[in-house]
Coordinates of C-alpha atoms in Angstrom, one line a residue:
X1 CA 0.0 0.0 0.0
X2 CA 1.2 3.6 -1.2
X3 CA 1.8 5.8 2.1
X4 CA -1.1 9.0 1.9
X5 CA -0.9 12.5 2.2
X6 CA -0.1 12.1 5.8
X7 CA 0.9 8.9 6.5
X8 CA 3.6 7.8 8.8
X9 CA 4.6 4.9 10.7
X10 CA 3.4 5.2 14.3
X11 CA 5.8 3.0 16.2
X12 CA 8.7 5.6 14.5
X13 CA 7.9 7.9 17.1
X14 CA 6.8 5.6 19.7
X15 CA 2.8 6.8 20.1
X16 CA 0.4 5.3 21.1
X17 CA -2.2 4.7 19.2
X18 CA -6.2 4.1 20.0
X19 CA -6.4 0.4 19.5
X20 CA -4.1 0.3 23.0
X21 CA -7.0 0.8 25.6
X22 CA -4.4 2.9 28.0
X23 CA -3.9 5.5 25.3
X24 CA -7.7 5.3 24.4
X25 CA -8.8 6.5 27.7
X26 CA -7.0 9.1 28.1
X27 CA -7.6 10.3 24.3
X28 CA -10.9 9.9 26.0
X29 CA -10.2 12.7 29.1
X30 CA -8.0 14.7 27.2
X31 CA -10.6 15.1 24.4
X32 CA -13.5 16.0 26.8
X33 CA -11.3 18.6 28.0
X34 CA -10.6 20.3 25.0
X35 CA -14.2 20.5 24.5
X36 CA -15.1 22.2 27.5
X37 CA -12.7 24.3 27.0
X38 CA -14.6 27.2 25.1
X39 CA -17.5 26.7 28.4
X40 CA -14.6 26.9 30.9
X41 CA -13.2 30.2 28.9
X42 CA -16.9 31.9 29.4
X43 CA -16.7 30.6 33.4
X44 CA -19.9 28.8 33.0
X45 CA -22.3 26.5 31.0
X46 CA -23.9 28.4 27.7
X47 CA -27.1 29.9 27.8
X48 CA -29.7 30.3 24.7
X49 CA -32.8 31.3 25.1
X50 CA -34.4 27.9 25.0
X51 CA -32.1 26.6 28.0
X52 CA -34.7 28.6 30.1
X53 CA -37.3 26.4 29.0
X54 CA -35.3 23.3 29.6
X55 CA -34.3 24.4 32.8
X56 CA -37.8 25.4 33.8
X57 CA -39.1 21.4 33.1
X58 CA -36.7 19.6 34.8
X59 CA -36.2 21.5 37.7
X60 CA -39.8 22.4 38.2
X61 CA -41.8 19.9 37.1
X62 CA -44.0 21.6 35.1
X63 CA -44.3 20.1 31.4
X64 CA -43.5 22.8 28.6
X65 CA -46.0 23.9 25.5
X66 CA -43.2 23.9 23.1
X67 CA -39.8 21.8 24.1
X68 CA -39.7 17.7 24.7
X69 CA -39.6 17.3 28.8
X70 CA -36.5 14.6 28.6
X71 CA -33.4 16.7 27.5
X72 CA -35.1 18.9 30.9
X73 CA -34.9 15.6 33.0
X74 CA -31.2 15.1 31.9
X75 CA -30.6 18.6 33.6
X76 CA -32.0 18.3 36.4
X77 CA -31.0 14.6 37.7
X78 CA -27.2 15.0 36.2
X79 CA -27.0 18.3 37.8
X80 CA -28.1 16.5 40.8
X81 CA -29.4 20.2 41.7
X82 CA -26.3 21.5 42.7
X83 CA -23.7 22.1 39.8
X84 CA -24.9 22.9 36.0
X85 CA -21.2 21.9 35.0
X86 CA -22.2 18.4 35.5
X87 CA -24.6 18.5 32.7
X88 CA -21.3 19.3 29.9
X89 CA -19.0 17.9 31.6
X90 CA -21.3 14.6 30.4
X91 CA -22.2 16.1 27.1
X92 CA -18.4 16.5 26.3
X93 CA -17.5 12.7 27.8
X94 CA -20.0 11.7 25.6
X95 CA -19.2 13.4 22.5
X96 CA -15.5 12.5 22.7
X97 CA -16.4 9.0 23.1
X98 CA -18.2 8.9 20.0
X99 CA -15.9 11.0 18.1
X100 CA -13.2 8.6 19.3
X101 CA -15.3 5.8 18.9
X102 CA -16.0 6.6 15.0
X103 CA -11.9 7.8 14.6
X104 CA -11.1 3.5 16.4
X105 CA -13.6 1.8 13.5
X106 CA -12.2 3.8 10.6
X107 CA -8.9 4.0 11.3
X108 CA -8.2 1.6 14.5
X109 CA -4.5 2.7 14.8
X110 CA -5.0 6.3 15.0
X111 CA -2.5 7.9 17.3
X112 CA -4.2 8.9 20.2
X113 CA -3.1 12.4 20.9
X114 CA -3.5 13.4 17.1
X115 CA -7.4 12.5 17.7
X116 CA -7.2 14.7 20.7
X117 CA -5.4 17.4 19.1
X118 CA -8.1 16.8 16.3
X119 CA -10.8 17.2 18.8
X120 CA -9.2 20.5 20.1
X121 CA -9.1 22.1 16.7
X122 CA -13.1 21.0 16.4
X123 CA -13.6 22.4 19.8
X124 CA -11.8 25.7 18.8
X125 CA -12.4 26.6 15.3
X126 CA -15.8 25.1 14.9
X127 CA -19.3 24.7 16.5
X128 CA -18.4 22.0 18.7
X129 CA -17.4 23.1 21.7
X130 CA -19.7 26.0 21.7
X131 CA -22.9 23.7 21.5
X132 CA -21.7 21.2 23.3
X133 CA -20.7 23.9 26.4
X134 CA -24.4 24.7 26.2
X135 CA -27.2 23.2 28.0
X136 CA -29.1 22.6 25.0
X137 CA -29.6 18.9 23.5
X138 CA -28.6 20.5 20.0
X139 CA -25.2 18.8 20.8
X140 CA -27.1 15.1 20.6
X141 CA -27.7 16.4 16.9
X142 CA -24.5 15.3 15.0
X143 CA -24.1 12.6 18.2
X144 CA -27.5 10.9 16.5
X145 CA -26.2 10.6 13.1
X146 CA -22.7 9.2 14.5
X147 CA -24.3 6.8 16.6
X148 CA -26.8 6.1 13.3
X149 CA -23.8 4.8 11.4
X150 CA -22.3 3.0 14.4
X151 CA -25.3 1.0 14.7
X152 CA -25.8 0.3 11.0
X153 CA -21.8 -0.5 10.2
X154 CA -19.9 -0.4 13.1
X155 CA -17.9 -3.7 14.5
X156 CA -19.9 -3.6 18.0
X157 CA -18.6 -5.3 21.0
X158 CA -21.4 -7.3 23.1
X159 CA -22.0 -4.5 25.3
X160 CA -22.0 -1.9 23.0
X161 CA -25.1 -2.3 21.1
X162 CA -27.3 -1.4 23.5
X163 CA -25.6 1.4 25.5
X164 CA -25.7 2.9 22.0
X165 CA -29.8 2.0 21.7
X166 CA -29.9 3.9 24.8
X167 CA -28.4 6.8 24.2
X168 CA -29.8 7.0 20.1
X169 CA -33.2 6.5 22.1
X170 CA -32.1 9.8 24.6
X171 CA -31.0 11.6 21.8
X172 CA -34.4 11.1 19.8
X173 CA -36.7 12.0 22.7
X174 CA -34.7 15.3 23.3
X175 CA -35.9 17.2 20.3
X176 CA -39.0 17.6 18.2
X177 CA -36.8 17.3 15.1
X178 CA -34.4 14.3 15.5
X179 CA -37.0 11.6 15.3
X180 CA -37.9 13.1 11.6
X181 CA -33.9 13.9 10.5
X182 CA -33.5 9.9 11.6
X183 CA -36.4 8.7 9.5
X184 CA -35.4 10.9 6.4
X185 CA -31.6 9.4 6.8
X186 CA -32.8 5.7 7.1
X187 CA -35.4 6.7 4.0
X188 CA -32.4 8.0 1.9
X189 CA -30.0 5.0 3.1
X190 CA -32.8 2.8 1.4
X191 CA -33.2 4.6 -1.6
X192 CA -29.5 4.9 -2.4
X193 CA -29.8 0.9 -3.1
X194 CA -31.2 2.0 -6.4
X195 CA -28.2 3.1 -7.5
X196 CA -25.8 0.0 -9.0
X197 CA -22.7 1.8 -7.4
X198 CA -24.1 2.5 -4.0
X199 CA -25.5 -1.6 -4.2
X200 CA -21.8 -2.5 -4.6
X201 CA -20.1 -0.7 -2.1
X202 CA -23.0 -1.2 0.9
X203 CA -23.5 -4.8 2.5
X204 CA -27.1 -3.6 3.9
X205 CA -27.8 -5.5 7.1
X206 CA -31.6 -5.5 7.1
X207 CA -31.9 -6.1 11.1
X208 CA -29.7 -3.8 11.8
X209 CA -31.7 -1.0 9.7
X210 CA -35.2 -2.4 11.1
X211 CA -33.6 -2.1 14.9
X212 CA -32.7 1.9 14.2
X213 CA -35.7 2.1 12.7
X214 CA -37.3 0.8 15.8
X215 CA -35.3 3.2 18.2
X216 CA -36.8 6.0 15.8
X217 CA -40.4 5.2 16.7
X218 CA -39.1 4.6 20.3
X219 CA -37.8 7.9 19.9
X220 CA -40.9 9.8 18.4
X221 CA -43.6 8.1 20.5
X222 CA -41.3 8.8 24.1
X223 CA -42.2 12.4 23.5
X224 CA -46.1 12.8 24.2
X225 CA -45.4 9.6 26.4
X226 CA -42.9 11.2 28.9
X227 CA -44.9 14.7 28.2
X228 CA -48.0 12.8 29.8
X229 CA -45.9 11.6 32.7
X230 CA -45.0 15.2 33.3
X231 CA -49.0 16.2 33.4
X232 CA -48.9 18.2 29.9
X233 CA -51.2 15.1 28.2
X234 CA -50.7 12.9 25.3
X235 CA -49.3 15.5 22.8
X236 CA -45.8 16.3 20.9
X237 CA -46.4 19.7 21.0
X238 CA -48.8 22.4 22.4
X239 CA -47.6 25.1 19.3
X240 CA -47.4 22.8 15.8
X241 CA -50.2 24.8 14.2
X242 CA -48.4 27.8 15.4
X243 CA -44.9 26.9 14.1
X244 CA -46.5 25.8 10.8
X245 CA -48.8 29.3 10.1
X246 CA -45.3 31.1 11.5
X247 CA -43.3 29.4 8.7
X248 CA -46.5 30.2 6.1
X249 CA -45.7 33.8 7.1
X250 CA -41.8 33.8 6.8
X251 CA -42.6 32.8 3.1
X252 CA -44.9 35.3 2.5
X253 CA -47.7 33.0 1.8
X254 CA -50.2 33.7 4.7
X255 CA -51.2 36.8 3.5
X256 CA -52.4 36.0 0.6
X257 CA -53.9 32.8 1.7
X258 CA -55.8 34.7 4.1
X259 CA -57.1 37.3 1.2
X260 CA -58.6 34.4 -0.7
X261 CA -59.5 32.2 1.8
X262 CA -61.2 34.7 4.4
X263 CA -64.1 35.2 1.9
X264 CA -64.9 31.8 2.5
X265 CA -63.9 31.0 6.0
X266 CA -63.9 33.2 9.5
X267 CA -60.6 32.3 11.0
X268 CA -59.4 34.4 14.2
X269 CA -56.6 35.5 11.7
X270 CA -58.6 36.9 9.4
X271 CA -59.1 40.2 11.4
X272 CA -55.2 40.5 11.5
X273 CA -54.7 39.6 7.8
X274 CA -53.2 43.0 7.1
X275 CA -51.3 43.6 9.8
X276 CA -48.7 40.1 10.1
X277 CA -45.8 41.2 11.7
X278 CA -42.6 39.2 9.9
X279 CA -42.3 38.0 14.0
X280 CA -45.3 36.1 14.2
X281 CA -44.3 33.8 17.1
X282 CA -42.3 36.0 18.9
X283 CA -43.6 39.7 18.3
X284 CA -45.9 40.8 21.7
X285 CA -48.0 42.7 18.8
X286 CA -48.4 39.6 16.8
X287 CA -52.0 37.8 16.4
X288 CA -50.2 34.9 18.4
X289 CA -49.8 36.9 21.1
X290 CA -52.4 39.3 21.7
X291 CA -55.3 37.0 20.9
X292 CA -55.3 33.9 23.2
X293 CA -51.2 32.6 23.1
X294 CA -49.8 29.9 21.9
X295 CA -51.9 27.2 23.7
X296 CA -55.1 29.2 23.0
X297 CA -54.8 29.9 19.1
X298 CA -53.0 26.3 18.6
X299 CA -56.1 24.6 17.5
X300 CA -57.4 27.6 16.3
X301 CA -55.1 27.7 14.1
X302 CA -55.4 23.9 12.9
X303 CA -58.3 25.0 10.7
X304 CA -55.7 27.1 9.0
X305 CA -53.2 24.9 8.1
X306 CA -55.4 22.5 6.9
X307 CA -57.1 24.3 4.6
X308 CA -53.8 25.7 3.0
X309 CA -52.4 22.0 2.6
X310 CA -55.6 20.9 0.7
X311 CA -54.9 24.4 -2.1
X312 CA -52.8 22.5 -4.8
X313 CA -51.7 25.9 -5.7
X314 CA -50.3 27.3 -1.8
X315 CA -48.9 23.6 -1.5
X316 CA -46.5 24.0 -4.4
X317 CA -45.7 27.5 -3.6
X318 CA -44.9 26.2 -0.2
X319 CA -42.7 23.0 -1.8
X320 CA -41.4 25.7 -4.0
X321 CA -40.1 28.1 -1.0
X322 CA -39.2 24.9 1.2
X323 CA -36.9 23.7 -1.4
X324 CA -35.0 27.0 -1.3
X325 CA -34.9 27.4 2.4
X326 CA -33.3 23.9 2.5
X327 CA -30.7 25.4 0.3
X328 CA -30.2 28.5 2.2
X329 CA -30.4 26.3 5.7
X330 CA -27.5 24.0 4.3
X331 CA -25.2 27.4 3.9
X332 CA -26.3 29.5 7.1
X333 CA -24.5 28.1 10.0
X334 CA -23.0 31.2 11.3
X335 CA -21.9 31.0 14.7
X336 CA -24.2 33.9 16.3
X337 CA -25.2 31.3 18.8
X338 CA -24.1 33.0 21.7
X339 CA -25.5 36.1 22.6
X340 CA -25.4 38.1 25.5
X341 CA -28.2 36.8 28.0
X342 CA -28.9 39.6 30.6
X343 CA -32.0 40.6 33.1
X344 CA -35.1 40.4 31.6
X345 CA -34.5 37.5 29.1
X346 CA -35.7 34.3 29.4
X347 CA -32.7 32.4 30.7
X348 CA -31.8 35.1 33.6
X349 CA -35.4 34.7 34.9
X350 CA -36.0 31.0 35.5
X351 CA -32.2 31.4 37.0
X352 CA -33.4 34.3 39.2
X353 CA -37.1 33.0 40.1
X354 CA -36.4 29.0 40.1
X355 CA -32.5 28.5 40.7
X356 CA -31.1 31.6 42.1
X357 CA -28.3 29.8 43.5
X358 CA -26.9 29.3 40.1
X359 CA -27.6 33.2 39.5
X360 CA -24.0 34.5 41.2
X361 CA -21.8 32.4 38.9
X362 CA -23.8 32.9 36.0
X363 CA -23.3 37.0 36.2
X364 CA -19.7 36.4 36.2
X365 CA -19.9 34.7 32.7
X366 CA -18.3 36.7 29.8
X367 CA -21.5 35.7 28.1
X368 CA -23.5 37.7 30.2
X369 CA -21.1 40.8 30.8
X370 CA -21.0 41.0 27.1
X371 CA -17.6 39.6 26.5
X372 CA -17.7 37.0 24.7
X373 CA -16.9 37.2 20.7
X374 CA -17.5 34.4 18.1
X375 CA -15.9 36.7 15.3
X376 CA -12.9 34.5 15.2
X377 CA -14.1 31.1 15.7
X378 CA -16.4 32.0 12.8
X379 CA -14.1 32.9 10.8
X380 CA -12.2 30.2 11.6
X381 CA -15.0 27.4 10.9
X382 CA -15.7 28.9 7.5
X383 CA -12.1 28.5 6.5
X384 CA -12.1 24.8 7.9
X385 CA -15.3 23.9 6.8
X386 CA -14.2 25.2 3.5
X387 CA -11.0 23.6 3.1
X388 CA -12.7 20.0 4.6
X389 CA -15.2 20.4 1.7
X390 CA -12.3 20.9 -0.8
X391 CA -10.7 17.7 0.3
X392 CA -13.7 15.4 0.6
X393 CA -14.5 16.5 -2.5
X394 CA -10.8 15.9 -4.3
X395 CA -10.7 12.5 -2.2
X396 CA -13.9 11.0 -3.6
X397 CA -13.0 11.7 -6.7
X398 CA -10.4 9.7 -6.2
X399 CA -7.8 12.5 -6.8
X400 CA -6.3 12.5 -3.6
X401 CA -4.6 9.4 -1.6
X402 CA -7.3 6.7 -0.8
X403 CA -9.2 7.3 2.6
X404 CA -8.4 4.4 5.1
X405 CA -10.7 1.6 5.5
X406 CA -12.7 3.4 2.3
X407 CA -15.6 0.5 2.9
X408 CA -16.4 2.1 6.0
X409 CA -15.5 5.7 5.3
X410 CA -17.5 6.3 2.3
X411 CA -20.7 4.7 4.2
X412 CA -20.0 7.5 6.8
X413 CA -19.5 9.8 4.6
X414 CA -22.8 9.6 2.7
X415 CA -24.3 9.3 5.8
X416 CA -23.4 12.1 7.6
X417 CA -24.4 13.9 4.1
X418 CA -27.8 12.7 4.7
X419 CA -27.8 14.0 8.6
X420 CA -26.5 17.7 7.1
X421 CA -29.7 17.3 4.5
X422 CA -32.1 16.2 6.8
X423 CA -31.3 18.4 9.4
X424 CA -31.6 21.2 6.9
X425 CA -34.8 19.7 5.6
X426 CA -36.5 19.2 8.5
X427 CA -35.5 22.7 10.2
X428 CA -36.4 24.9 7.8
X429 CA -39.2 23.1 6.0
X430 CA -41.2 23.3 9.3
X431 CA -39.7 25.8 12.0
X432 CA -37.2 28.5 10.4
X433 CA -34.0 29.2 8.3
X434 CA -31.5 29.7 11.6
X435 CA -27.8 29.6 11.6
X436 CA -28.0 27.4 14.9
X437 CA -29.7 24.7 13.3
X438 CA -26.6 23.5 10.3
X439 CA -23.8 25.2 13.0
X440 CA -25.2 22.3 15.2
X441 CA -23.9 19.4 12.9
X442 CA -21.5 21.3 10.6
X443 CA -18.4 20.1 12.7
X444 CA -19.2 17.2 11.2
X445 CA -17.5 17.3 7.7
X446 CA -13.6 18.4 9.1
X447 CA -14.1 15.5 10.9
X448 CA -15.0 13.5 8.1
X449 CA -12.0 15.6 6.3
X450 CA -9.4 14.0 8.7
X451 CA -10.6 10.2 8.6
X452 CA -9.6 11.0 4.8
X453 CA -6.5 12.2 5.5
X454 CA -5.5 9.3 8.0
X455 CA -4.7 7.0 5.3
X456 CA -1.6 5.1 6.4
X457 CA -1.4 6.3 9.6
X458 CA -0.5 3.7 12.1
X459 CA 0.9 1.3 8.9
X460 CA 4.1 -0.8 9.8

């Protein structure tokens, strides 16, 4: 075999590499370090303004009208009430196991301190420290498509298998979109098989498909199931009309589905039609708001979107939009993620009115004195995500040197392509085009970009 781009031989230099269980674990510590490291620079966990509504179900109780009640449970019984580090200091253990874990099946004699120094560049120049220092469950985003692909391909010891059922199950009952990115994935793993290359590179293992395909139903169901448990009945969602009419709006359709349709029909909106703020959800002055909130107009509203799905005309002008806000979803993952979160918003109150003994260290933050920056790591993601596109590209064309183990990177590879497509799909098909959603999973590809580059490495 032809040494790569960046192949060496290991022993040469005597490192260890992450077959050798020694040098795996502490890959394993060193890597969750480097990606706390942007959370320990801002002296405490990352707040968006959804982590107040997380933080308010688990630690209260109370179920939520728009946000799953599990990722909320995680908070509160890791935290074990007492330190909100505990919650990433988990969520960085687990993503550097799975990272790790992905690095071991591609290429099993990586050197260990080149996949932590590979996780300390993610960390630092991309999204992944970021939203995995945040108590959000957007971090179990790319973790669900890596775990996926374990599950489908991966050589799984005995235990294995079903600590990774587990946790693909957590991940799928922490969000309202992951059960859907998961089905489209598995849908487009399937139809690939039409394709006589794709049939010759993929050994499809049936059971193993049919048992994530379980997990995703698992998944999907758990939600209304654990939001019953929590007292806010049998439902996904108390605001899926609302999202839906909201996204309508961003489009520019609602307005003139209400001039044709309020001739006809007497919907609540109908009195607002001219006045739509582009802020329907969130705007005080928005119909939303001022007329009966989100749990009062949600069924309202279900008249509404049902009678816009059965125009053939709005429904291809909404397939029509959709298909370019998946494009512009795929290219907007700009890291404004962090923003300063002072009195008055969302996360400072439940802090203040719920946990006030988290309030002290969280006012030392740079986040919420206004000092935090994501200028550079922005512009350092663009030029790595970039560049990782570039050599993907040159190395599955066969250009470049051969990636290692090819029959299970290029598996992972279109995989993970699917995950960045369905995650755009399902985001801003149904809820919004936001940077957050793609900066969530976009870490993905340099990491892909180094498996490619790791041919050789390790070889005797």
């Amino acid at each position: 075999m032809q040494p790569g781009l960046l192949s060496f031989r290991a022993d040469s230099i005597l490192m260890p590499t992450l077959d050798q269980a020694p040098a795996r674990r502490l890959a394993w510590f060193l890597g969750s370090l480097a990606i706390l490291a942007p959370a320990l620079c801002n002296l405490f966990p990352f707040l968006y303004a959804d982590s107040g509504t997380y933080l308010y179900v688990g630690f209260t109780g109370n179920p939520s009208e728009i946000r799953p009640v599990l990722y909320g449970w995680f908070l509160r019984h890791i935290s074990m009430k007492d330190s909100l580090w505990l919650p990433v200091m988990v969520q960085a253990g687990l993503v550097s196991w799975i990272v790790l874990r992905i690095v071991r099946a591609v290429v099993p004699a990586f050197p260990a301190m080149w996949a932590v120094a590979g996780l300390a560049v993610l960390s630092l120049g991309t999204s992944l420290g970021l939203t995995t220092g945040m108590l959000m469950p957007d971090f179990l985003t790319p973790v669900m498509i890596l775990l996926s692909w374990l599950m489908l391909r991966g050589q799984l010891r005995r235990w294995e298998f079903p600590v990774l059922t587990i946790l693909l199950w957590f991940a799928l009952g922490s969000h309202h979109s992951h059960p859907f990115i998961l089905f489209l994935m598995l849908a487009g793993w399937i139809a690939l098989l039409l394709l006589p290359w794709w049939r010759r590179q993929m050994q499809m293992n049936w059971g193993r498909w049919i048992w994530v395909l379980a997990v995703c139903v698992a998944g999907y169901v758990s939600i209304p199931a654990l939001n019953a448990v929590q007292g806010g009945g049998w439902v996904r969602s108390h605001s899926g009309n609302i999202f839906l009419v909201n996204r309508m709006n961003e489009m520019g359709l609602l307005k003139p589905f209400l001039a044709s349709a309020c001739a006809q029909e007497d919907y609540s909106l109908c009195a607002y039609q001219h006045q739509l703020p582009r802020s329907f959800m969130w705007d005080p002055e928005s119909p939303v708001n001022k007329d009966g909130g989100w749990i009062g107009n949600n069924e309202r509203y279900a008249s509404v979107v049902k009678d816009f799905f059965s125009r053939p005309v709005f429904v291809k002008k909404f397939a029509i939009k959709s298909a370019e806000s998946i494009l512009q979803q795929l290219f907007s993952f700009d890291l404004c993620i962090i923003v300063t979160e002072r009195e008055g918003g969302f996360p400072y109150r439940i802090l203040e009115q719920n946990l006030p003994e988290f309030l002290a260290s969280y006012q030392q933050s740079r986040q919420y004195r206004g000092l935090w920056s994501n200028d550079v790591v922005d512009f350092l993601q663009r030029l790595i995500v970039l560049a990782s596109v570039l050599w993907i590209l040159w190395v599955s064309w066969g250009a470049g040197s051969t990636p290692p183990n090819r029959e299970q990177w290029m598996p992972l590879l279109i995989l993970v392509l699917l995950g960045l497509l369905a995650n755009a799909a399902v985001c801003a098909g149904i809820s919004t085009v936001d940077p957050r959603f793609q900066a969530r999973v976009i870490w993905l590809l340099p990491l892909l970009a180094g498996l490619a580059a790791g041919r050789g490495v390790g070889e005797v």
